[in-house]
Every structure is written in structure tokens, then in C-alpha cells.
CSV table of C-alpha atoms and ligand atoms in Angstrom, one decimal:
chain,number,residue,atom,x,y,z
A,1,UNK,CA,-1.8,-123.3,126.6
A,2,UNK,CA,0.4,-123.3,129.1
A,3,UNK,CA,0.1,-122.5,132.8
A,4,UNK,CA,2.2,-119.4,132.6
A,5,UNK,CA,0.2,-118.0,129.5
A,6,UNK,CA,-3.2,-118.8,130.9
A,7,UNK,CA,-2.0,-116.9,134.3
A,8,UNK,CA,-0.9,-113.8,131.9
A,9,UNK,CA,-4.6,-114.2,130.2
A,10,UNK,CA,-6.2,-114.4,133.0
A,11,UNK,CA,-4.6,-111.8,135.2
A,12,UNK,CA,-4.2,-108.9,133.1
A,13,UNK,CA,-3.2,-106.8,134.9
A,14,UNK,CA,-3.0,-103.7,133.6
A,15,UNK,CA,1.0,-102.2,133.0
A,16,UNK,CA,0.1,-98.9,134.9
A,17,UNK,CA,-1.5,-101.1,138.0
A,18,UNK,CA,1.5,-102.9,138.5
A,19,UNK,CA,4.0,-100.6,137.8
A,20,UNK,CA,3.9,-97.5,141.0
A,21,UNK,CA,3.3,-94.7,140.3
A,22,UNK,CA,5.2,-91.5,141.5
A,23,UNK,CA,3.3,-91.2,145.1
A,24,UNK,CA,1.5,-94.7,145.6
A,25,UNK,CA,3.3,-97.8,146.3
A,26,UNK,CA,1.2,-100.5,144.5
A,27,UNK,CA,1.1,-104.3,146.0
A,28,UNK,CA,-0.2,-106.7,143.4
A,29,UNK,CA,-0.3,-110.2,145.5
A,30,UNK,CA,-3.1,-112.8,144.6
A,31,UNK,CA,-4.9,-116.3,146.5
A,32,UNK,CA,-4.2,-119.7,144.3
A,33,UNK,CA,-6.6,-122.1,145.4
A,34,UNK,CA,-9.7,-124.3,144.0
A,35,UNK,CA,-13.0,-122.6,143.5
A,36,UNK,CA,-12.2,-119.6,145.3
A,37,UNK,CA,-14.1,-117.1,143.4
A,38,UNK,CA,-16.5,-116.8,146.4
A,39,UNK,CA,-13.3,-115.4,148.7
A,40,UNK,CA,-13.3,-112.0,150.5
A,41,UNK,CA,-9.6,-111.4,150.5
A,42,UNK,CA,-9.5,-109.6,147.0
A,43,UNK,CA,-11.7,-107.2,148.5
A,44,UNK,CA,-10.4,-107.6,152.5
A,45,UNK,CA,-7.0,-107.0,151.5
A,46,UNK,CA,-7.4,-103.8,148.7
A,47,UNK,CA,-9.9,-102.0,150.9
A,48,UNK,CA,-6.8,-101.8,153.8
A,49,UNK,CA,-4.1,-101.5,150.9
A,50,UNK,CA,-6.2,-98.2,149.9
A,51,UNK,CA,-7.1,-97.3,153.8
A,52,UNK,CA,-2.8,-97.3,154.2
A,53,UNK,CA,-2.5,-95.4,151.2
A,54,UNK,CA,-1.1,-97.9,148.9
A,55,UNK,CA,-2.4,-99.3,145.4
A,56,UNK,CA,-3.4,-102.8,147.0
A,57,UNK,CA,-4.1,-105.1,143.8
A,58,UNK,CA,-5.4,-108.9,145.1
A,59,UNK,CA,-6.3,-111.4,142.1
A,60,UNK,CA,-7.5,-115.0,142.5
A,61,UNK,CA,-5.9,-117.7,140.4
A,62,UNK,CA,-8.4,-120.3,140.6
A,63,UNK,CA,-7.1,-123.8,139.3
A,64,UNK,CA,-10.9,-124.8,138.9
A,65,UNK,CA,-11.2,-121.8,136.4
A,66,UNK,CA,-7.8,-122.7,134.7
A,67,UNK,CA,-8.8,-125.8,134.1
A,68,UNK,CA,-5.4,-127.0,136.0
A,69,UNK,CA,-4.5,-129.8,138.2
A,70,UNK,CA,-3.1,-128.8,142.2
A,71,UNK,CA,0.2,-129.7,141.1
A,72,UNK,CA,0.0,-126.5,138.7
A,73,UNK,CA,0.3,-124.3,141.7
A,74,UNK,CA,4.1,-123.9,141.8
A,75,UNK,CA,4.7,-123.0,138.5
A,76,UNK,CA,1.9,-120.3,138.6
A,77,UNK,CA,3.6,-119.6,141.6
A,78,UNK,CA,6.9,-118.6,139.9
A,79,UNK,CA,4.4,-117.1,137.1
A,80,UNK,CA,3.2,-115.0,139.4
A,81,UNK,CA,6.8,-114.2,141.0
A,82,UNK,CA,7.9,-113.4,137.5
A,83,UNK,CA,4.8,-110.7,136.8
A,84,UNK,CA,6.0,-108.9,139.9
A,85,UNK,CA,3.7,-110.0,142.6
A,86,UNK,CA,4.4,-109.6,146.2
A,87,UNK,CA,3.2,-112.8,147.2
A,88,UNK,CA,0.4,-115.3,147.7
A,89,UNK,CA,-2.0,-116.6,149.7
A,90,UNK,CA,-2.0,-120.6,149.2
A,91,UNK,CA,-5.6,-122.4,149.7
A,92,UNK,CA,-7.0,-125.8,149.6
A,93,UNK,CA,-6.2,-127.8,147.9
A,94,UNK,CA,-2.2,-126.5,147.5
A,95,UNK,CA,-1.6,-125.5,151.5
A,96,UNK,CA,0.8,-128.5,151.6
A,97,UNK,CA,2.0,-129.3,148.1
A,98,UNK,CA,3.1,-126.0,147.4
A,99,UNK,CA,6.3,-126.6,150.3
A,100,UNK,CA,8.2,-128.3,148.1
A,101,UNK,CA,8.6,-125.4,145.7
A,102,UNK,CA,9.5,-123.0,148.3
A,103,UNK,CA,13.1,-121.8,149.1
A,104,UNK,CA,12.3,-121.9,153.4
A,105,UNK,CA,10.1,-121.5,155.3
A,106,UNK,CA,9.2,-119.8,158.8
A,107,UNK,CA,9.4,-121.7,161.9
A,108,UNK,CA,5.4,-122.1,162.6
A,109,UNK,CA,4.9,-123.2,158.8
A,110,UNK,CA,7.7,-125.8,159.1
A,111,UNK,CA,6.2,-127.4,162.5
A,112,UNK,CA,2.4,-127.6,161.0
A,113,UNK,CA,3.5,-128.5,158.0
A,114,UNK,CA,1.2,-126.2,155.5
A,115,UNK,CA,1.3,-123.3,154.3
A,116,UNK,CA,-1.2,-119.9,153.5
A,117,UNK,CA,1.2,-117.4,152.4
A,118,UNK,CA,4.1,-116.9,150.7
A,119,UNK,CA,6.1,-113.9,150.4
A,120,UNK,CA,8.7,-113.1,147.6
A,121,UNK,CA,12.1,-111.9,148.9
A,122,UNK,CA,13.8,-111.5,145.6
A,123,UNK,CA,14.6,-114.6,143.8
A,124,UNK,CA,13.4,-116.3,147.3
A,125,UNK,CA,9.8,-117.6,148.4
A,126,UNK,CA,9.4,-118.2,151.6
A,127,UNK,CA,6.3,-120.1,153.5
A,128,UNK,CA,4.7,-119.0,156.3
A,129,UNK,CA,1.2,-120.0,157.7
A,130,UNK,CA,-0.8,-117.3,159.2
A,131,UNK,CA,-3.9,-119.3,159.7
A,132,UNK,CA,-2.3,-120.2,163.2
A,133,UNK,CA,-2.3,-116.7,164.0
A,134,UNK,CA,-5.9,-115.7,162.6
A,135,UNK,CA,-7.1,-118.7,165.2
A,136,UNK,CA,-5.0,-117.3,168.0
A,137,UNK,CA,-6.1,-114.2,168.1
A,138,UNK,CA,-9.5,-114.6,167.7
A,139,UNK,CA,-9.4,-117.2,170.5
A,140,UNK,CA,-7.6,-114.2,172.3
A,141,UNK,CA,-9.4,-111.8,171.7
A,142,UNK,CA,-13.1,-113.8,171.8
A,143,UNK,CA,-12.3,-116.6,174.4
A,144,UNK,CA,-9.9,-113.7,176.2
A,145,UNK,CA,-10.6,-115.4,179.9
A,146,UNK,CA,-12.1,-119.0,179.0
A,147,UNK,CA,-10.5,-121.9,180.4
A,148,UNK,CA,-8.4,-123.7,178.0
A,149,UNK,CA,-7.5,-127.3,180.3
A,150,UNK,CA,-8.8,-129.5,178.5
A,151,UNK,CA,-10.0,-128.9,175.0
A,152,UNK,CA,-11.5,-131.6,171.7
A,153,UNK,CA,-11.0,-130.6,168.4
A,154,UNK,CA,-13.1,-132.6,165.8
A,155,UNK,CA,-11.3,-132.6,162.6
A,156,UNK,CA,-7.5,-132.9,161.7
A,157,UNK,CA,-6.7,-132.0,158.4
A,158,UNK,CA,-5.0,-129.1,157.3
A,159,UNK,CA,-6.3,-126.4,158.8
A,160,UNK,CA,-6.9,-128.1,161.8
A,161,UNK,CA,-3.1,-128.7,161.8
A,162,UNK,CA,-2.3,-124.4,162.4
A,163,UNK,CA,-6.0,-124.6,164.7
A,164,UNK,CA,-4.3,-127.6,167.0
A,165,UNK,CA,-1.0,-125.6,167.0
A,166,UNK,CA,-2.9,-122.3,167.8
A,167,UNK,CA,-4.5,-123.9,170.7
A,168,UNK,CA,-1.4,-125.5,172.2
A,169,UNK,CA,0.5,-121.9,171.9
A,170,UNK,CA,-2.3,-119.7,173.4
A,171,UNK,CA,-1.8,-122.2,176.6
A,172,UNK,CA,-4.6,-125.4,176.1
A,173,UNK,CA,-3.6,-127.7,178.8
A,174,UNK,CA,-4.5,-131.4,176.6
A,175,UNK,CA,-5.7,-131.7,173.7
A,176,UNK,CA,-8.1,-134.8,171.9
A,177,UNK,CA,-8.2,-134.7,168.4
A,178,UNK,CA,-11.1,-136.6,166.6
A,179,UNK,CA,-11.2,-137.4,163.0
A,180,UNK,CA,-13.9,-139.8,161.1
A,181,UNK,CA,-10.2,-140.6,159.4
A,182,UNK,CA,-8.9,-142.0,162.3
A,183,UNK,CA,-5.3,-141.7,161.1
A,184,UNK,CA,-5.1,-138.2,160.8
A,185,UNK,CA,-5.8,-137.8,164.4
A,186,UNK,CA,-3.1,-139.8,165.4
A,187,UNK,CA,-0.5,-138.6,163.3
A,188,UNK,CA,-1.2,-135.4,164.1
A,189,UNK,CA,-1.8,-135.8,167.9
A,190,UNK,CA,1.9,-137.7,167.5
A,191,UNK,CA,3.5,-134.3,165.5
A,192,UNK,CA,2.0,-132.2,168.1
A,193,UNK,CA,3.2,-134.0,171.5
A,194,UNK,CA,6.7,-134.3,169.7
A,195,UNK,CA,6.4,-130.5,169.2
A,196,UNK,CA,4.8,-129.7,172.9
A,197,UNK,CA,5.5,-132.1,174.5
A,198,UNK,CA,4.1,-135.7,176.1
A,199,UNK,CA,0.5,-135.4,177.4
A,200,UNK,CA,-0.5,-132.2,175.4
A,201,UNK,CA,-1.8,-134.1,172.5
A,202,UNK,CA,-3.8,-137.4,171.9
A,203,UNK,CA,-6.3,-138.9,169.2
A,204,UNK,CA,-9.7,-140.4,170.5
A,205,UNK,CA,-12.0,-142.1,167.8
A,206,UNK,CA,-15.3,-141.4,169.6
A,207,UNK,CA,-16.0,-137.4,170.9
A,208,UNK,CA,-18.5,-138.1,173.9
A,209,UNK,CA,-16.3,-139.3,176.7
A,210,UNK,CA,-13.6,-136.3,176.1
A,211,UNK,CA,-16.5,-133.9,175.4
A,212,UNK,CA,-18.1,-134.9,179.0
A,213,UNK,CA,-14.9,-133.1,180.7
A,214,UNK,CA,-13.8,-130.7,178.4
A,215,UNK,CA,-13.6,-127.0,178.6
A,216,UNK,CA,-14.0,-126.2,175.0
A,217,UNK,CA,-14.7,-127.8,171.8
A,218,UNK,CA,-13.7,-126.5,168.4
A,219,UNK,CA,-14.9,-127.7,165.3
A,220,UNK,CA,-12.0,-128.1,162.4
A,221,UNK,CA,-14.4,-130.3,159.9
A,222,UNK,CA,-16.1,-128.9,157.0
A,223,UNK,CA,-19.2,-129.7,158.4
A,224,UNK,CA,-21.8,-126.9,158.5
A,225,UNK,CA,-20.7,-125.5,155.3
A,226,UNK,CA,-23.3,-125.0,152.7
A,227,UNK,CA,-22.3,-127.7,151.2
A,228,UNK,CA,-22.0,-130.2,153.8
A,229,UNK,CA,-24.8,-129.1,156.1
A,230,UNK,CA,-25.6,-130.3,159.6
A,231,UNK,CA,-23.1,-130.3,162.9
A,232,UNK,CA,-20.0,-132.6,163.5
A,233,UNK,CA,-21.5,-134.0,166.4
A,234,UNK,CA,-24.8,-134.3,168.0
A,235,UNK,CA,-25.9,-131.1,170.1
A,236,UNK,CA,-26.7,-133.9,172.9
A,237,UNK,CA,-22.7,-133.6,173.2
A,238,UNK,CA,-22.7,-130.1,174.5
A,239,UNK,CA,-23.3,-128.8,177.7
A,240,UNK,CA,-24.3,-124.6,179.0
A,241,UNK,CA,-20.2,-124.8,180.6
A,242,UNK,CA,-18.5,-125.8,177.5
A,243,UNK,CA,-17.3,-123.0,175.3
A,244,UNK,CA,-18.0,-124.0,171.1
A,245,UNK,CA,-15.9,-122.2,168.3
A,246,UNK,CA,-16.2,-123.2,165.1
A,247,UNK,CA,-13.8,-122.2,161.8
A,248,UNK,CA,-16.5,-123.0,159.3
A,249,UNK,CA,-17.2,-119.0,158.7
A,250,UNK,CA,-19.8,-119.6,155.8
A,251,UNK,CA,-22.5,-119.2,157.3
A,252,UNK,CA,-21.0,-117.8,160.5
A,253,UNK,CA,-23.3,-119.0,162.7
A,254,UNK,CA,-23.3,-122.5,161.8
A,255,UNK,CA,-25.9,-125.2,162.6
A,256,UNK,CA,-22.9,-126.4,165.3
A,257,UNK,CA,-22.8,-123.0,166.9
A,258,UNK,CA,-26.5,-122.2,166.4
A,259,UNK,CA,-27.0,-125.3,168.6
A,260,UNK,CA,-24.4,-124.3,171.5
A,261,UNK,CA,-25.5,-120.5,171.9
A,262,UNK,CA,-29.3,-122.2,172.1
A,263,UNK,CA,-28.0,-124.1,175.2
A,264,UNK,CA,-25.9,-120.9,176.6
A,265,UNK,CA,-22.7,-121.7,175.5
A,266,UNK,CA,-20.2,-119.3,174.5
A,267,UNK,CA,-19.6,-119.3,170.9
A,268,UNK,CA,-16.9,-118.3,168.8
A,269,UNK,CA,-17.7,-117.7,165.0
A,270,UNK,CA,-15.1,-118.8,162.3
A,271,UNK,CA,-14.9,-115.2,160.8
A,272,UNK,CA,-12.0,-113.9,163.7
A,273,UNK,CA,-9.6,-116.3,162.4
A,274,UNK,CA,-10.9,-115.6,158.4
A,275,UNK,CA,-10.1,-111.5,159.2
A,276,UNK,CA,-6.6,-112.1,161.5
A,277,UNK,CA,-5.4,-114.5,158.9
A,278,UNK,CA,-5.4,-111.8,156.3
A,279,UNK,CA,-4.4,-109.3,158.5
A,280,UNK,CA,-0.9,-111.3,159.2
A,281,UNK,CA,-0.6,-111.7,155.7
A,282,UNK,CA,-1.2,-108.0,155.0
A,283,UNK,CA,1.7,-107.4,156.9
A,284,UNK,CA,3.9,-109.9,155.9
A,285,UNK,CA,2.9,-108.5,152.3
A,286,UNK,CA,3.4,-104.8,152.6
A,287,UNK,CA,5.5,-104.3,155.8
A,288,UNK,CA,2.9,-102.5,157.2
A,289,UNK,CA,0.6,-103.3,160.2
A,290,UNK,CA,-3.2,-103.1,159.1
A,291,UNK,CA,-5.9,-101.8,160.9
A,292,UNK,CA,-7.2,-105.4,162.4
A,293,UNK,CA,-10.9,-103.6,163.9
A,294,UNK,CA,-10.8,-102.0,160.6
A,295,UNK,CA,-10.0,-105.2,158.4
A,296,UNK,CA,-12.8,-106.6,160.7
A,297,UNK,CA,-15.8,-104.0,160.1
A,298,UNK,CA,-14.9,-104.4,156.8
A,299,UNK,CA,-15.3,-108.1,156.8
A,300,UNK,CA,-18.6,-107.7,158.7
A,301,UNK,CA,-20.7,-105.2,156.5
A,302,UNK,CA,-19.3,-107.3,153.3
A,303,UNK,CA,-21.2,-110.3,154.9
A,304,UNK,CA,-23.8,-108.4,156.7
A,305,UNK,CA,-26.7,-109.0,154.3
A,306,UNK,CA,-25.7,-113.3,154.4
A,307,UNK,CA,-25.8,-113.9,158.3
A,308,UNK,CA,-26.8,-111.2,161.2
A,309,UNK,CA,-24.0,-113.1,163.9
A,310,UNK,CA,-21.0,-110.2,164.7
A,311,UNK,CA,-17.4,-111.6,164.7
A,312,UNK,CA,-16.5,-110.6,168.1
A,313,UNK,CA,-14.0,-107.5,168.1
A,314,UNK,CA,-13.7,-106.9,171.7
A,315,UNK,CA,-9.9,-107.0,172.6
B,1,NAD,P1,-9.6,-131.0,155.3
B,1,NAD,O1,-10.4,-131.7,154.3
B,1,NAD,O2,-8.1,-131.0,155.1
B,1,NAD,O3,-9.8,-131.5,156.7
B,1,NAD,C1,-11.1,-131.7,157.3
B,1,NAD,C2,-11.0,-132.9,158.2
B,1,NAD,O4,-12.2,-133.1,158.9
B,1,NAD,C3,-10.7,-134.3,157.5
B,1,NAD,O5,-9.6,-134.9,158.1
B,1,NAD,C4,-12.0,-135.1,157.7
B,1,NAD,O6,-11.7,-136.5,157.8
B,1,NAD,C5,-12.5,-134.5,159.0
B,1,NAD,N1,-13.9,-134.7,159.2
B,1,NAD,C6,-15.0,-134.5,158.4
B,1,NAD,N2,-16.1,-134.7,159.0
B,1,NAD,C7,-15.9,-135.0,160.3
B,1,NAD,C8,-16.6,-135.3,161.4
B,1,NAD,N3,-18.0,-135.3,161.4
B,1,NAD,N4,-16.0,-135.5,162.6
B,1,NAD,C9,-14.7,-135.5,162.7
B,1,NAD,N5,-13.8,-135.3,161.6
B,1,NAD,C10,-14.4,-135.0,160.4
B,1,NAD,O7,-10.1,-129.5,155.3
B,1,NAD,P2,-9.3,-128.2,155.9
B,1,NAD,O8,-8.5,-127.7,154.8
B,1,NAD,O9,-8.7,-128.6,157.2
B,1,NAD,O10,-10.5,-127.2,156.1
B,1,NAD,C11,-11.6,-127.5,157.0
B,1,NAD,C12,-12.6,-126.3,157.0
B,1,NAD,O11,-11.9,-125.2,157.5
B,1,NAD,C13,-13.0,-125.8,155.6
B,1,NAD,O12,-14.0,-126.6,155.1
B,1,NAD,C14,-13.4,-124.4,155.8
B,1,NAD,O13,-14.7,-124.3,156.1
B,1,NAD,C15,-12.6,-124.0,157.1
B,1,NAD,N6,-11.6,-122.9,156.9
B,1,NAD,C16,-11.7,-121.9,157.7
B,1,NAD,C17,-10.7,-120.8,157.6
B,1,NAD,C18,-10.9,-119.6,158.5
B,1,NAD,O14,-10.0,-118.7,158.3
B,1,NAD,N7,-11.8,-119.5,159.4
B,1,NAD,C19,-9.7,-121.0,156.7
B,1,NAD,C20,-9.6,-122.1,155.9
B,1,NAD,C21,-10.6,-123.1,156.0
């Protein structure tokens, strides 16, 4: 079958849904991704669609569940253009593959060279990456007076690409990257330093001499995930002055950030740049702002009952 009449299949989405009625807009956008049928964003993004008034309707294309390669993505993409969606949100493992099927793309999505969302202007899809964003603000608004001088990130793949950028826009003086893949630290560190200049950026292969004067350290790795358990490094690494932020947000406390708020760190939970990531894309979606502290109650009581930790909402 092809991809275009497994999509229809698989969507169905009803004529009335998609079609709006008299007095509701209706959105129908959707996430394409690999085993994603564990995301919050269907529910993240229809319980604000329906806050705002609107018909909000999210659906997950899930190559895993298709039965379909990554490459399939763009032409479910243009499936999904074709059946009157809004847009998309792009996950692993399609964040950078999907570019080349895009018409443009905005500044910030062109430098870190991914992309989470695309919107449909007409006949046009254009890229953005809003996973940038989701990590600035929740630096900003959970980090709001931390230094930021000199800062590690383990991990340098793709989302640490949008984290690095995020960091080196909210005003992080140097940045070390560190990656068990030793190349994708240095190319990386190279795109950033071309992109903010000489000095901001560099690639280090062991953690513990840039860890023993940093300010912060941010874990980009997969690493505390239920399904690759333990902490990028070892917890003999951190110190009660460093701040710890982590993007892993399942669990949100992870075994990494357990470790630091043990020794009095401050910690910064992954689930602040999961909740301003779709909150960006809301807007670029629908036009309309969201309600960010409401997007991110919502986002707490839905995983409430998993982990106790709050995502920090304080402006
Ligand atoms: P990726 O596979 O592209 O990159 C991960 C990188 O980490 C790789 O380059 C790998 O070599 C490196 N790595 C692995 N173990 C390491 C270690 N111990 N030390 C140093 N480097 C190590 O994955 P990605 O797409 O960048 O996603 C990373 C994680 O980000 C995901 O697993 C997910 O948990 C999280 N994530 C969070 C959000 C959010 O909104 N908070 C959004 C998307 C993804």
C-alpha cells in the first residue's frame, strides 16, 4: 500500500472534523516521528486548541506503526499537506532529512540545521525549529539569574544542535561540547563558532577538566531515559555551585538530576523546553499565542501520576 493510502487509513479523520464548522475554526496538524505513540502533544496541543476556542485536531503518524522507512516522511508530509493539515511537528528520526523536502526555511532552522515543525503556507512548507526556543525559555524562565560563563554540554546530536544554539543566544559566555562520538562535537562546536563567533564554542573528548570550572552543565544525551538508564557522567563530576539541566523529560527527574539536587545543585527538569516547544509551535500553527502556564499545568497533571518533580513555571 502506499504511503499516502496507509496515511488516509490511518488518520481518518473524520469529514466534519476537518472541515470548520460555522463558529469553530478547526486546526488538524499532526507529529511524524518513530515510536511516538507515548507523545503528549496530541493531548498538549488540543486541550489549548479547545482552551482558545478552536477545534484543535493533533494525530501522530508513526513510521514504526506504518511499517515505513525515515525517508517516507516527506511524502506523508505532502500527504498530509494534501488532507488539509496545518502543519507538523517533525521528530527523530526525520528532524534533519525532512529539509530537503521543504520549500524554506526560517533563519534559526537553517543555522542548526533540523527541523521540529513545519507550517503549510499554501502550496509552501516552510521549516522552523522551535526546540531552540522550548530550551530558551525554560533556561529563562528556570535558570532566570544563573551564571551562564562557562557552560558543558554532553551530547551533540540533533537536539543538542537547537540546545547549543539556545545557550549561545540566551548569553552563555563558552561553550564545551562532549560527545562519546567525538566527531559530532567538533563539527558542531566548528558550525557554532562560525555562527557566534571564535571562542564561544569548542569540543573536549573528556568532561572532567571543563566540568571543574564550569557554571552549568546540561545534559543533551539520551542517557537517563527509561531505556538507557543511568547518568552521562559520574555524579563525582558535579559540585553544590554548578547548575544541572537535563532535556531527557521522561522521567523528569532523571538519575543525572536526582544526583545534582542530592548535592544542592540547581536543577532544571527537561519538561520546560518539552511544554515551550509546543507552545511555539502552537503559534506558528494557529496564529494565536497560547496560554504557556496553562500549556504547562496541563503538561504537569498529565504526568503527575509518573514522577512528583514540578517543571518550574516561575517567570
Ligand atoms: P541523538 O541520538 O541525535 O544525539 C544524542 C547524542 O548523545 C549522540 O551524538 C550520542 O553520541 C551522544 N551521547 C550518548 N551518550 C553519551 C554520553 N554518555 N556522553 C556524551 N555523549 C553521549 O539524539 P537527539 O535527537 O539529540 O535526542 C537526545 C535526547 O533529547 C532524546 O533522547 C530525548 O530524551 C531528548 N529530547 C528532549 C526534548 C525536550 O523537549 N525536552 C525534545 C526532543 C528530545
Amino acid at each position: 500500500m502506499r504511503p499516502q493510502a496507509r496515511l488516509e487509513r490511518m488518520l481518518s479523520v473524520p469529514e466534519e472534523s476537518a472541515r470548520p464548522r460555522a463558529s469553530t475554526r478547526s486546526v488538524l496538524v499532526g507529529l511524524i516521528g518513530s515510536g511516538i505513540q507515548a507523545s503528549r502533544s496530541p493531548a498538549l496541543h488540543e486541550r489549548e486548541a479547545e482552551a482558545q476556542g478552536l477545534r484543535g485536531i493533533y494525530k501522530l503518524i508513526d513510521l514504526a506503526q506504518l511499517d515505513l522507512p525515515a525517508e517516507a516522511a516527506g511524502e506523508l508530509m505532502l500527504s498530509a499537506q494534501q488532507l488539509g493539515f496545518a502543519g507538523l511537528n517533525i521528530t527523530h528520526p526525520c528532524k534533519q532529512s525532512i529539509i530537503a523536502t521543504l520549500d524554506d526555511l526560517s533563519p534559526e532552522a537553517e543555522a542548526i540545521g533540523a527541523v521540529n515543525t513545519v507550517v503549510f503556507e499554501g502550496k509552501r512548507r516552510v521549516g522552523h525549529n522551535t526546540d531552540a526556543y522550548g530550551f530558551a525559555e525554560s533556561v529563562r524562565r528556570g535558570l532566570s539569574d544563573a551564571r551562564l560563563d562557562r557552560v558543558v554540554q554532553l551530547g551533540a546530536g540533533g537536539v543538542g544542535a537547537a540546545v547549543a544554539h539556545a545557550l549561545l543566544s540566551s548569553g552563555a559566555g563558552r561553550l564545551t561540547l562532549v560527545d562519546v562520538d567525538a566527531g559530532r562535537a567538533v563539527a558542531l562546536a566548528a558550525r557554532l563558532r562560525n555562527r557566534f563567533g571564535q571562542g564561544r564554542a569548542r569540543a573536549e573528548s573528556d568532561a572532567s577538566e571543563a566540568i571543574a570550572t564550569a557554571d552549568g552543565v546540561v545534559n543533551a544525551t539520551p542517557i537517563g531515559m527509561a531505556r538507557y538508564p543511568g547518568a552521562p557522567i559520574p555524579s563525582a563530576l558535579l559540585r553544590p555551585a554548578l547548575w544541572v539541566a537535563d532535556i531527557v523529560y521522561t522521567p523528569l527527574e532523571t538519575e543525572f538530576l536526582r544526583a545534582a539536587r542530592r548535592l544542592g545543585c540547581r536543577t532544571l527538569p527537561g519538561g520546560g523546553m518539552a511544554v515551550f516547544q509546543a507552545v511555539e509551535a502552537f503559534r506558528l500553527f494557529t496564529g494565536i499565542a497560547p496560554d504557556a502556564a496553562r500549556m504547562l499545568r496541563h503538561f504537569e497533571s498529565m504526568i503527575a501520576g509518573a514522577d512528583s518533580v514540578a517543571v518550574s513555571t516561575k517567570p
